[in-house]
């Protein structure tokens, strides 16, 4: 069994945000080469990575938005186009690009391996 007692919901709009040991979290999948866990909160039905202290978790954007932003940026899509495609402001795109900095490529490689939207590509 996974011990999730040290984790808490990362969704600031969730009633259980920041509270540990409530049993509201489950592991819904593992992803990436390090098999990081994607956690699911039963209270708000949000999903998030167990990872902390990265640019992703210093953010108010939902993770999937951040992933999309960084993905586009890493693919060389311009700021304006990225903002339009993802549906966030240009400022946000710039902010996350800068924040990710040198980690962008690494982050991108890892996040691209995380593609729950296409079950056919699952191994
Ligand atoms: Zn929650």
Short mmCIF file of N, CA, C and O and ligand atoms in Angstrom, two decimals:
data_model
loop_
_atom_site.label_atom_id
_atom_site.label_comp_id
_atom_site.label_asym_id
_atom_site.label_seq_id
_atom_site.Cartn_x
_atom_site.Cartn_y
_atom_site.Cartn_z
N UNK A 1 0.83 -1.21 0.00
CA UNK A 1 0.00 0.00 0.00
C UNK A 1 0.86 1.27 0.00
O UNK A 1 1.92 1.31 0.60
N UNK A 2 0.37 2.26 -0.66
CA UNK A 2 1.07 3.53 -0.67
C UNK A 2 0.69 4.32 0.58
O UNK A 2 -0.48 4.42 0.93
N UNK A 3 1.71 4.85 1.22
CA UNK A 3 1.44 5.67 2.39
C UNK A 3 1.29 7.12 1.94
O UNK A 3 2.26 7.76 1.55
N UNK A 4 0.09 7.61 1.97
CA UNK A 4 -0.16 8.97 1.48
C UNK A 4 -0.41 9.95 2.62
O UNK A 4 -0.89 11.05 2.41
N UNK A 5 -0.08 9.52 3.83
CA UNK A 5 -0.41 10.36 4.97
C UNK A 5 0.37 11.67 4.99
O UNK A 5 0.00 12.60 5.69
N UNK A 6 1.47 11.71 4.21
CA UNK A 6 2.25 12.96 4.19
C UNK A 6 1.80 13.91 3.08
O UNK A 6 2.32 14.99 2.94
N UNK A 7 0.86 13.43 2.31
CA UNK A 7 0.40 14.27 1.20
C UNK A 7 -0.95 14.90 1.53
O UNK A 7 -1.72 14.37 2.33
N UNK A 8 -1.21 16.01 0.87
CA UNK A 8 -2.50 16.64 1.03
C UNK A 8 -2.94 17.17 -0.32
O UNK A 8 -2.14 17.30 -1.23
N UNK A 9 -4.20 17.47 -0.41
CA UNK A 9 -4.74 17.98 -1.66
C UNK A 9 -4.08 19.31 -2.01
O UNK A 9 -3.90 20.17 -1.16
N UNK A 10 -3.72 19.47 -3.29
CA UNK A 10 -3.04 20.68 -3.74
C UNK A 10 -3.98 21.68 -4.39
O UNK A 10 -3.55 22.71 -4.89
N UNK A 11 -5.24 21.35 -4.39
CA UNK A 11 -6.23 22.24 -4.99
C UNK A 11 -6.72 23.25 -3.95
O UNK A 11 -7.39 22.88 -3.00
N UNK A 12 -6.36 24.51 -4.16
CA UNK A 12 -6.68 25.52 -3.15
C UNK A 12 -8.17 25.76 -2.97
O UNK A 12 -8.60 26.34 -1.98
N UNK A 13 -8.95 25.31 -3.93
CA UNK A 13 -10.39 25.48 -3.81
C UNK A 13 -11.06 24.29 -3.11
O UNK A 13 -12.27 24.27 -2.92
N UNK A 14 -10.24 23.31 -2.75
CA UNK A 14 -10.79 22.09 -2.15
C UNK A 14 -10.95 22.30 -0.64
O UNK A 14 -10.10 22.88 0.01
N UNK A 15 -12.07 21.81 -0.08
CA UNK A 15 -12.27 21.93 1.37
C UNK A 15 -11.16 21.22 2.16
O UNK A 15 -10.89 21.59 3.31
N UNK A 16 -10.53 20.23 1.53
CA UNK A 16 -9.48 19.48 2.22
C UNK A 16 -8.08 19.93 1.83
O UNK A 16 -7.10 19.25 2.12
N UNK A 17 -7.98 21.08 1.15
CA UNK A 17 -6.68 21.59 0.75
C UNK A 17 -5.75 21.73 1.95
O UNK A 17 -6.13 22.32 2.96
N UNK A 18 -4.56 21.16 1.83
CA UNK A 18 -3.55 21.33 2.86
C UNK A 18 -3.75 20.45 4.09
O UNK A 18 -2.94 20.51 5.01
N UNK A 19 -4.80 19.67 4.11
CA UNK A 19 -5.03 18.81 5.27
C UNK A 19 -4.52 17.40 4.99
O UNK A 19 -4.82 16.82 3.96
N UNK A 20 -3.77 16.88 5.92
CA UNK A 20 -3.18 15.55 5.70
C UNK A 20 -3.94 14.48 6.46
O UNK A 20 -4.60 14.74 7.46
N UNK A 21 -3.79 13.26 5.96
CA UNK A 21 -4.28 12.10 6.69
C UNK A 21 -5.79 11.96 6.73
O UNK A 21 -6.32 11.29 7.62
N UNK A 22 -6.49 12.56 5.79
CA UNK A 22 -7.95 12.45 5.80
C UNK A 22 -8.43 11.23 5.02
O UNK A 22 -9.61 10.90 5.05
N UNK A 23 -7.50 10.63 4.29
CA UNK A 23 -7.90 9.47 3.48
C UNK A 23 -8.63 9.86 2.21
O UNK A 23 -9.26 9.04 1.57
N UNK A 24 -8.54 11.14 1.86
CA UNK A 24 -9.22 11.58 0.64
C UNK A 24 -8.37 11.35 -0.61
O UNK A 24 -8.86 11.49 -1.72
N UNK A 25 -7.10 11.02 -0.41
CA UNK A 25 -6.22 10.85 -1.56
C UNK A 25 -6.00 9.38 -1.91
O UNK A 25 -5.86 8.53 -1.04
N UNK A 26 -5.99 9.12 -3.21
CA UNK A 26 -5.62 7.79 -3.68
C UNK A 26 -4.64 7.97 -4.84
O UNK A 26 -4.57 9.04 -5.44
N UNK A 27 -3.89 6.93 -5.14
CA UNK A 27 -2.99 6.97 -6.29
C UNK A 27 -3.77 6.52 -7.52
O UNK A 27 -4.30 5.42 -7.54
N UNK A 28 -3.89 7.40 -8.50
CA UNK A 28 -4.68 6.98 -9.66
C UNK A 28 -3.79 6.49 -10.79
O UNK A 28 -4.24 5.74 -11.64
N UNK A 29 -2.56 6.90 -10.84
CA UNK A 29 -1.65 6.33 -11.82
C UNK A 29 -0.21 6.71 -11.51
O UNK A 29 0.04 7.56 -10.67
N UNK A 30 0.71 6.05 -12.20
CA UNK A 30 2.11 6.42 -12.10
C UNK A 30 2.57 6.84 -13.48
O UNK A 30 2.06 6.37 -14.47
N UNK A 31 3.53 7.77 -13.49
CA UNK A 31 3.95 8.27 -14.79
C UNK A 31 5.42 8.61 -14.77
O UNK A 31 6.02 8.78 -13.70
N UNK A 32 5.99 8.73 -15.97
CA UNK A 32 7.36 9.18 -16.10
C UNK A 32 8.36 8.10 -15.76
O UNK A 32 8.03 7.04 -15.25
N UNK A 33 9.60 8.40 -16.06
CA UNK A 33 10.64 7.39 -15.86
C UNK A 33 10.89 7.11 -14.39
O UNK A 33 11.42 6.06 -14.04
N UNK A 34 10.51 8.04 -13.53
CA UNK A 34 10.71 7.81 -12.10
C UNK A 34 9.46 7.25 -11.43
O UNK A 34 9.39 7.15 -10.22
N UNK A 35 8.47 6.97 -12.26
CA UNK A 35 7.22 6.41 -11.74
C UNK A 35 6.65 7.26 -10.61
O UNK A 35 6.29 6.77 -9.55
N UNK A 36 6.59 8.53 -10.88
CA UNK A 36 5.98 9.41 -9.89
C UNK A 36 4.49 9.13 -9.83
O UNK A 36 3.89 8.72 -10.81
N UNK A 37 3.96 9.38 -8.67
CA UNK A 37 2.54 9.06 -8.49
C UNK A 37 1.66 10.26 -8.81
O UNK A 37 1.98 11.39 -8.45
N UNK A 38 0.58 9.97 -9.46
CA UNK A 38 -0.43 10.98 -9.68
C UNK A 38 -1.52 10.70 -8.66
O UNK A 38 -2.06 9.60 -8.61
N UNK A 39 -1.78 11.69 -7.83
CA UNK A 39 -2.74 11.49 -6.75
C UNK A 39 -4.10 12.05 -7.12
O UNK A 39 -4.21 13.02 -7.85
N UNK A 40 -5.09 11.41 -6.60
CA UNK A 40 -6.46 11.80 -6.87
C UNK A 40 -7.15 12.15 -5.56
O UNK A 40 -7.06 11.39 -4.59
N UNK A 41 -7.80 13.29 -5.53
CA UNK A 41 -8.52 13.69 -4.32
C UNK A 41 -10.00 13.38 -4.50
O UNK A 41 -10.64 13.87 -5.42
N UNK A 42 -10.50 12.57 -3.61
CA UNK A 42 -11.91 12.18 -3.70
C UNK A 42 -12.84 13.34 -3.36
O UNK A 42 -13.99 13.36 -3.76
N UNK A 43 -12.33 14.26 -2.58
CA UNK A 43 -13.17 15.38 -2.14
C UNK A 43 -13.50 16.32 -3.30
O UNK A 43 -14.65 16.65 -3.53
N UNK A 44 -12.45 16.72 -4.04
CA UNK A 44 -12.69 17.69 -5.12
C UNK A 44 -12.52 17.06 -6.49
O UNK A 44 -12.70 17.72 -7.50
N UNK A 45 -12.16 15.80 -6.53
CA UNK A 45 -11.97 15.07 -7.78
C UNK A 45 -10.86 15.66 -8.64
O UNK A 45 -10.86 15.52 -9.86
N UNK A 46 -9.93 16.31 -7.99
CA UNK A 46 -8.80 16.87 -8.71
C UNK A 46 -7.66 15.85 -8.70
O UNK A 46 -7.62 14.97 -7.85
N UNK A 47 -6.78 15.96 -9.68
CA UNK A 47 -5.63 15.08 -9.72
C UNK A 47 -4.37 15.94 -9.73
O UNK A 47 -4.34 17.01 -10.32
N UNK A 48 -3.33 15.45 -9.09
CA UNK A 48 -2.08 16.20 -9.08
C UNK A 48 -0.93 15.26 -8.80
O UNK A 48 -1.12 14.17 -8.24
N UNK A 49 0.24 15.71 -9.16
CA UNK A 49 1.42 14.89 -8.94
C UNK A 49 1.86 14.98 -7.50
O UNK A 49 1.58 15.95 -6.80
N UNK A 50 2.53 13.94 -7.05
CA UNK A 50 3.05 13.95 -5.69
C UNK A 50 4.25 14.90 -5.56
O UNK A 50 4.68 15.22 -4.47
N UNK A 51 4.76 15.33 -6.68
CA UNK A 51 5.96 16.13 -6.68
C UNK A 51 5.72 17.51 -6.08
O UNK A 51 4.72 18.14 -6.33
N UNK A 52 6.67 17.96 -5.32
CA UNK A 52 6.53 19.29 -4.74
C UNK A 52 7.83 20.06 -4.91
O UNK A 52 8.86 19.49 -5.18
N UNK A 53 7.75 21.36 -4.74
CA UNK A 53 8.95 22.17 -4.79
C UNK A 53 9.47 22.40 -6.19
O UNK A 53 10.59 22.82 -6.39
N UNK A 54 8.67 22.14 -7.18
CA UNK A 54 9.05 22.41 -8.56
C UNK A 54 8.24 23.60 -9.04
O UNK A 54 7.32 24.03 -8.34
N UNK A 55 8.56 24.12 -10.20
CA UNK A 55 7.77 25.26 -10.70
C UNK A 55 6.29 24.94 -10.77
O UNK A 55 5.45 25.81 -10.57
N UNK A 56 5.97 23.71 -10.98
CA UNK A 56 4.57 23.34 -11.12
C UNK A 56 3.76 23.62 -9.87
O UNK A 56 2.60 23.97 -9.94
N UNK A 57 4.37 23.42 -8.72
CA UNK A 57 3.58 23.48 -7.51
C UNK A 57 3.68 24.79 -6.77
O UNK A 57 3.14 24.94 -5.70
N UNK A 58 4.36 25.72 -7.41
CA UNK A 58 4.36 27.06 -6.87
C UNK A 58 3.35 27.86 -7.68
O UNK A 58 3.54 29.02 -7.95
N UNK A 59 2.30 27.22 -8.05
CA UNK A 59 1.45 27.83 -9.06
C UNK A 59 -0.01 27.77 -8.67
O UNK A 59 -0.45 26.93 -7.91
N UNK A 60 -0.74 28.66 -9.26
CA UNK A 60 -2.18 28.64 -9.02
C UNK A 60 -2.93 28.04 -10.21
O UNK A 60 -4.12 27.84 -10.15
N UNK A 61 -2.19 27.79 -11.25
CA UNK A 61 -2.82 27.15 -12.41
C UNK A 61 -2.98 25.66 -12.15
O UNK A 61 -2.12 25.06 -11.52
N UNK A 62 -4.04 25.07 -12.65
CA UNK A 62 -4.13 23.61 -12.56
C UNK A 62 -2.95 22.97 -13.29
O UNK A 62 -2.47 23.52 -14.28
N UNK A 63 -2.52 21.83 -12.80
CA UNK A 63 -1.33 21.22 -13.39
C UNK A 63 -1.47 20.99 -14.89
O UNK A 63 -0.53 21.21 -15.64
N UNK A 64 -2.63 20.57 -15.33
CA UNK A 64 -2.73 20.28 -16.76
C UNK A 64 -2.53 21.52 -17.61
O UNK A 64 -2.03 21.45 -18.72
N UNK A 65 -2.89 22.67 -17.06
CA UNK A 65 -2.65 23.92 -17.78
C UNK A 65 -1.16 24.22 -17.86
O UNK A 65 -0.64 24.63 -18.89
N UNK A 66 -0.49 24.03 -16.73
CA UNK A 66 0.95 24.28 -16.69
C UNK A 66 1.64 23.35 -17.68
O UNK A 66 2.53 23.75 -18.44
N UNK A 67 1.21 22.09 -17.67
CA UNK A 67 1.78 21.10 -18.58
C UNK A 67 1.61 21.57 -20.02
O UNK A 67 2.54 21.54 -20.82
N UNK A 68 0.42 22.02 -20.33
CA UNK A 68 0.15 22.48 -21.69
C UNK A 68 1.02 23.67 -22.06
O UNK A 68 1.60 23.72 -23.15
N UNK A 69 1.11 24.63 -21.13
CA UNK A 69 1.92 25.81 -21.39
C UNK A 69 3.36 25.40 -21.67
O UNK A 69 3.95 25.79 -22.69
N UNK A 70 3.92 24.60 -20.77
CA UNK A 70 5.33 24.22 -20.91
C UNK A 70 5.55 23.37 -22.15
O UNK A 70 6.57 23.46 -22.81
N UNK A 71 4.58 22.55 -22.44
CA UNK A 71 4.67 21.71 -23.63
C UNK A 71 4.76 22.58 -24.89
O UNK A 71 5.64 22.41 -25.72
N UNK A 72 3.87 23.52 -24.99
CA UNK A 72 3.87 24.40 -26.16
C UNK A 72 5.16 25.19 -26.25
O UNK A 72 5.75 25.30 -27.32
N UNK A 73 5.57 25.74 -25.12
CA UNK A 73 6.79 26.54 -25.12
C UNK A 73 7.99 25.69 -25.52
O UNK A 73 8.82 26.10 -26.34
N UNK A 74 8.05 24.49 -24.97
CA UNK A 74 9.17 23.61 -25.29
C UNK A 74 9.16 23.19 -26.75
O UNK A 74 10.20 22.87 -27.33
N UNK A 75 7.99 23.20 -27.35
CA UNK A 75 7.89 22.85 -28.77
C UNK A 75 8.15 24.05 -29.67
O UNK A 75 8.02 23.97 -30.89
N UNK A 76 8.46 25.17 -29.04
CA UNK A 76 8.79 26.35 -29.83
C UNK A 76 7.59 27.16 -30.26
O UNK A 76 7.68 28.02 -31.13
N UNK A 77 6.45 26.90 -29.67
CA UNK A 77 5.26 27.70 -29.97
C UNK A 77 5.41 29.06 -29.29
O UNK A 77 5.84 29.13 -28.14
N UNK A 78 5.07 30.11 -30.00
CA UNK A 78 5.25 31.44 -29.44
C UNK A 78 4.34 31.73 -28.27
O UNK A 78 3.35 31.04 -28.05
N UNK A 79 4.70 32.77 -27.54
CA UNK A 79 3.95 33.13 -26.33
C UNK A 79 2.49 33.44 -26.64
O UNK A 79 1.58 32.94 -25.98
N UNK A 80 2.28 34.24 -27.68
CA UNK A 80 0.91 34.65 -27.98
C UNK A 80 0.07 33.45 -28.39
O UNK A 80 -1.07 33.28 -27.94
N UNK A 81 0.65 32.60 -29.21
CA UNK A 81 -0.08 31.42 -29.69
C UNK A 81 -0.34 30.45 -28.54
O UNK A 81 -1.43 29.89 -28.42
N UNK A 82 0.65 30.27 -27.69
CA UNK A 82 0.48 29.39 -26.54
C UNK A 82 -0.65 29.89 -25.66
O UNK A 82 -1.51 29.12 -25.23
N UNK A 83 -0.66 31.18 -25.42
CA UNK A 83 -1.69 31.75 -24.54
C UNK A 83 -3.07 31.51 -25.14
O UNK A 83 -4.03 31.20 -24.43
N UNK A 84 -3.16 31.60 -26.45
CA UNK A 84 -4.44 31.39 -27.12
C UNK A 84 -4.85 29.91 -27.07
O UNK A 84 -5.99 29.57 -26.79
N UNK A 85 -3.89 29.04 -27.34
CA UNK A 85 -4.19 27.61 -27.40
C UNK A 85 -4.57 27.04 -26.03
O UNK A 85 -5.46 26.21 -25.91
N UNK A 86 -3.87 27.50 -25.02
CA UNK A 86 -4.09 26.94 -23.68
C UNK A 86 -5.20 27.68 -22.96
O UNK A 86 -5.86 27.12 -22.08
N UNK A 87 -5.41 28.92 -23.34
CA UNK A 87 -6.45 29.69 -22.69
C UNK A 87 -5.99 30.37 -21.41
O UNK A 87 -6.73 30.45 -20.43
N UNK A 88 -4.74 30.80 -21.40
CA UNK A 88 -4.23 31.57 -20.27
C UNK A 88 -3.67 32.87 -20.82
O UNK A 88 -3.51 33.02 -22.03
N UNK A 89 -3.35 33.81 -19.93
CA UNK A 89 -2.86 35.09 -20.40
C UNK A 89 -1.41 34.98 -20.86
O UNK A 89 -0.69 34.05 -20.48
N UNK A 90 -1.00 35.93 -21.70
CA UNK A 90 0.38 35.95 -22.17
C UNK A 90 1.35 36.08 -20.99
O UNK A 90 2.41 35.48 -20.97
N UNK A 91 0.94 36.88 -20.02
CA UNK A 91 1.78 37.05 -18.83
C UNK A 91 2.04 35.72 -18.15
O UNK A 91 3.14 35.44 -17.68
N UNK A 92 1.00 34.92 -18.10
CA UNK A 92 1.13 33.61 -17.45
C UNK A 92 2.13 32.73 -18.21
O UNK A 92 2.98 32.08 -17.60
N UNK A 93 2.02 32.75 -19.51
CA UNK A 93 2.94 31.95 -20.33
C UNK A 93 4.38 32.38 -20.07
O UNK A 93 5.26 31.54 -19.83
N UNK A 94 4.59 33.69 -20.09
CA UNK A 94 5.94 34.21 -19.86
C UNK A 94 6.44 33.82 -18.48
O UNK A 94 7.56 33.36 -18.30
N UNK A 95 5.56 33.99 -17.51
CA UNK A 95 5.94 33.70 -16.13
C UNK A 95 6.37 32.25 -15.95
O UNK A 95 7.40 31.95 -15.35
N UNK A 96 5.58 31.34 -16.50
CA UNK A 96 5.92 29.93 -16.34
C UNK A 96 7.15 29.54 -17.14
O UNK A 96 7.93 28.70 -16.69
N UNK A 97 7.30 30.15 -18.30
CA UNK A 97 8.49 29.84 -19.09
C UNK A 97 9.73 30.24 -18.32
O UNK A 97 10.70 29.50 -18.24
N UNK A 98 9.67 31.44 -17.77
CA UNK A 98 10.83 31.93 -17.01
C UNK A 98 11.06 31.10 -15.77
O UNK A 98 12.19 30.76 -15.42
N UNK A 99 9.98 30.78 -15.11
CA UNK A 99 10.10 30.05 -13.87
C UNK A 99 10.67 28.65 -14.10
O UNK A 99 11.49 28.16 -13.35
N UNK A 100 10.23 28.04 -15.17
CA UNK A 100 10.73 26.70 -15.49
C UNK A 100 12.20 26.78 -15.89
O UNK A 100 12.97 25.87 -15.61
N UNK A 101 12.55 27.88 -16.56
CA UNK A 101 13.94 28.13 -16.90
C UNK A 101 14.65 26.95 -17.50
O UNK A 101 14.14 26.33 -18.44
N UNK A 102 15.78 26.62 -16.94
CA UNK A 102 16.59 25.55 -17.50
C UNK A 102 15.96 24.19 -17.29
O UNK A 102 16.38 23.21 -17.89
N UNK A 103 14.98 24.15 -16.43
CA UNK A 103 14.34 22.86 -16.19
C UNK A 103 13.29 22.55 -17.24
O UNK A 103 12.72 21.48 -17.26
N UNK A 104 13.05 23.50 -18.12
CA UNK A 104 11.94 23.34 -19.06
C UNK A 104 12.06 22.08 -19.89
O UNK A 104 11.10 21.33 -20.04
N UNK A 105 13.23 21.84 -20.42
CA UNK A 105 13.38 20.69 -21.29
C UNK A 105 13.19 19.39 -20.51
O UNK A 105 12.49 18.48 -20.94
N UNK A 106 13.81 19.36 -19.37
CA UNK A 106 13.70 18.19 -18.49
C UNK A 106 12.25 17.94 -18.10
O UNK A 106 11.74 16.83 -18.16
N UNK A 107 11.60 19.02 -17.75
CA UNK A 107 10.20 18.97 -17.35
C UNK A 107 9.35 18.50 -18.52
O UNK A 107 8.47 17.66 -18.39
N UNK A 108 9.66 19.05 -19.65
CA UNK A 108 8.94 18.69 -20.86
C UNK A 108 9.08 17.20 -21.14
O UNK A 108 8.10 16.51 -21.38
N UNK A 109 10.30 16.70 -21.10
CA UNK A 109 10.53 15.29 -21.40
C UNK A 109 9.73 14.41 -20.46
O UNK A 109 9.17 13.40 -20.85
N UNK A 110 9.70 14.84 -19.22
CA UNK A 110 9.00 14.05 -18.23
C UNK A 110 7.49 14.12 -18.42
O UNK A 110 6.79 13.12 -18.36
N UNK A 111 7.01 15.30 -18.70
CA UNK A 111 5.57 15.49 -18.80
C UNK A 111 5.00 14.91 -20.08
O UNK A 111 3.84 14.52 -20.13
N UNK A 112 5.81 14.85 -21.10
CA UNK A 112 5.31 14.30 -22.35
C UNK A 112 5.07 12.81 -22.20
O UNK A 112 4.20 12.23 -22.83
N UNK A 113 5.83 12.20 -21.32
CA UNK A 113 5.63 10.78 -21.06
C UNK A 113 4.31 10.56 -20.33
O UNK A 113 3.78 9.46 -20.27
N UNK A 114 3.80 11.64 -19.78
CA UNK A 114 2.56 11.59 -19.01
C UNK A 114 1.42 12.01 -19.92
O UNK A 114 1.18 13.18 -20.12
N UNK A 115 0.79 11.04 -20.54
CA UNK A 115 -0.24 11.39 -21.51
C UNK A 115 -1.49 10.55 -21.32
O UNK A 115 -1.75 9.62 -22.07
N UNK A 116 -2.24 10.84 -20.29
CA UNK A 116 -3.41 10.03 -19.95
C UNK A 116 -4.53 10.14 -20.97
O UNK A 116 -5.45 9.33 -20.97
N UNK A 117 -4.44 11.12 -21.87
CA UNK A 117 -5.54 11.34 -22.78
C UNK A 117 -5.63 10.28 -23.89
O UNK A 117 -6.63 10.14 -24.53
N UNK A 118 -4.54 9.55 -24.11
CA UNK A 118 -4.56 8.55 -25.17
C UNK A 118 -4.18 7.18 -24.64
O UNK A 118 -3.02 6.82 -24.61
N UNK A 119 -5.18 6.42 -24.24
CA UNK A 119 -4.91 5.11 -23.63
C UNK A 119 -4.25 4.15 -24.61
O UNK A 119 -3.61 3.18 -24.20
N UNK A 120 -4.39 4.38 -25.91
CA UNK A 120 -3.80 3.48 -26.90
C UNK A 120 -2.28 3.48 -26.84
O UNK A 120 -1.63 2.54 -27.23
N UNK A 121 -1.71 4.60 -26.33
CA UNK A 121 -0.26 4.68 -26.28
C UNK A 121 0.29 4.10 -24.99
O UNK A 121 1.49 4.05 -24.77
N UNK A 122 -0.58 3.65 -24.12
CA UNK A 122 -0.12 3.08 -22.85
C UNK A 122 0.57 1.74 -23.09
O UNK A 122 0.19 0.99 -23.97
N UNK A 123 1.59 1.50 -22.29
CA UNK A 123 2.29 0.23 -22.46
C UNK A 123 1.72 -0.84 -21.55
O UNK A 123 1.42 -0.56 -20.42
ZN1 LIG B 1 -9.13 18.04 -3.01
#
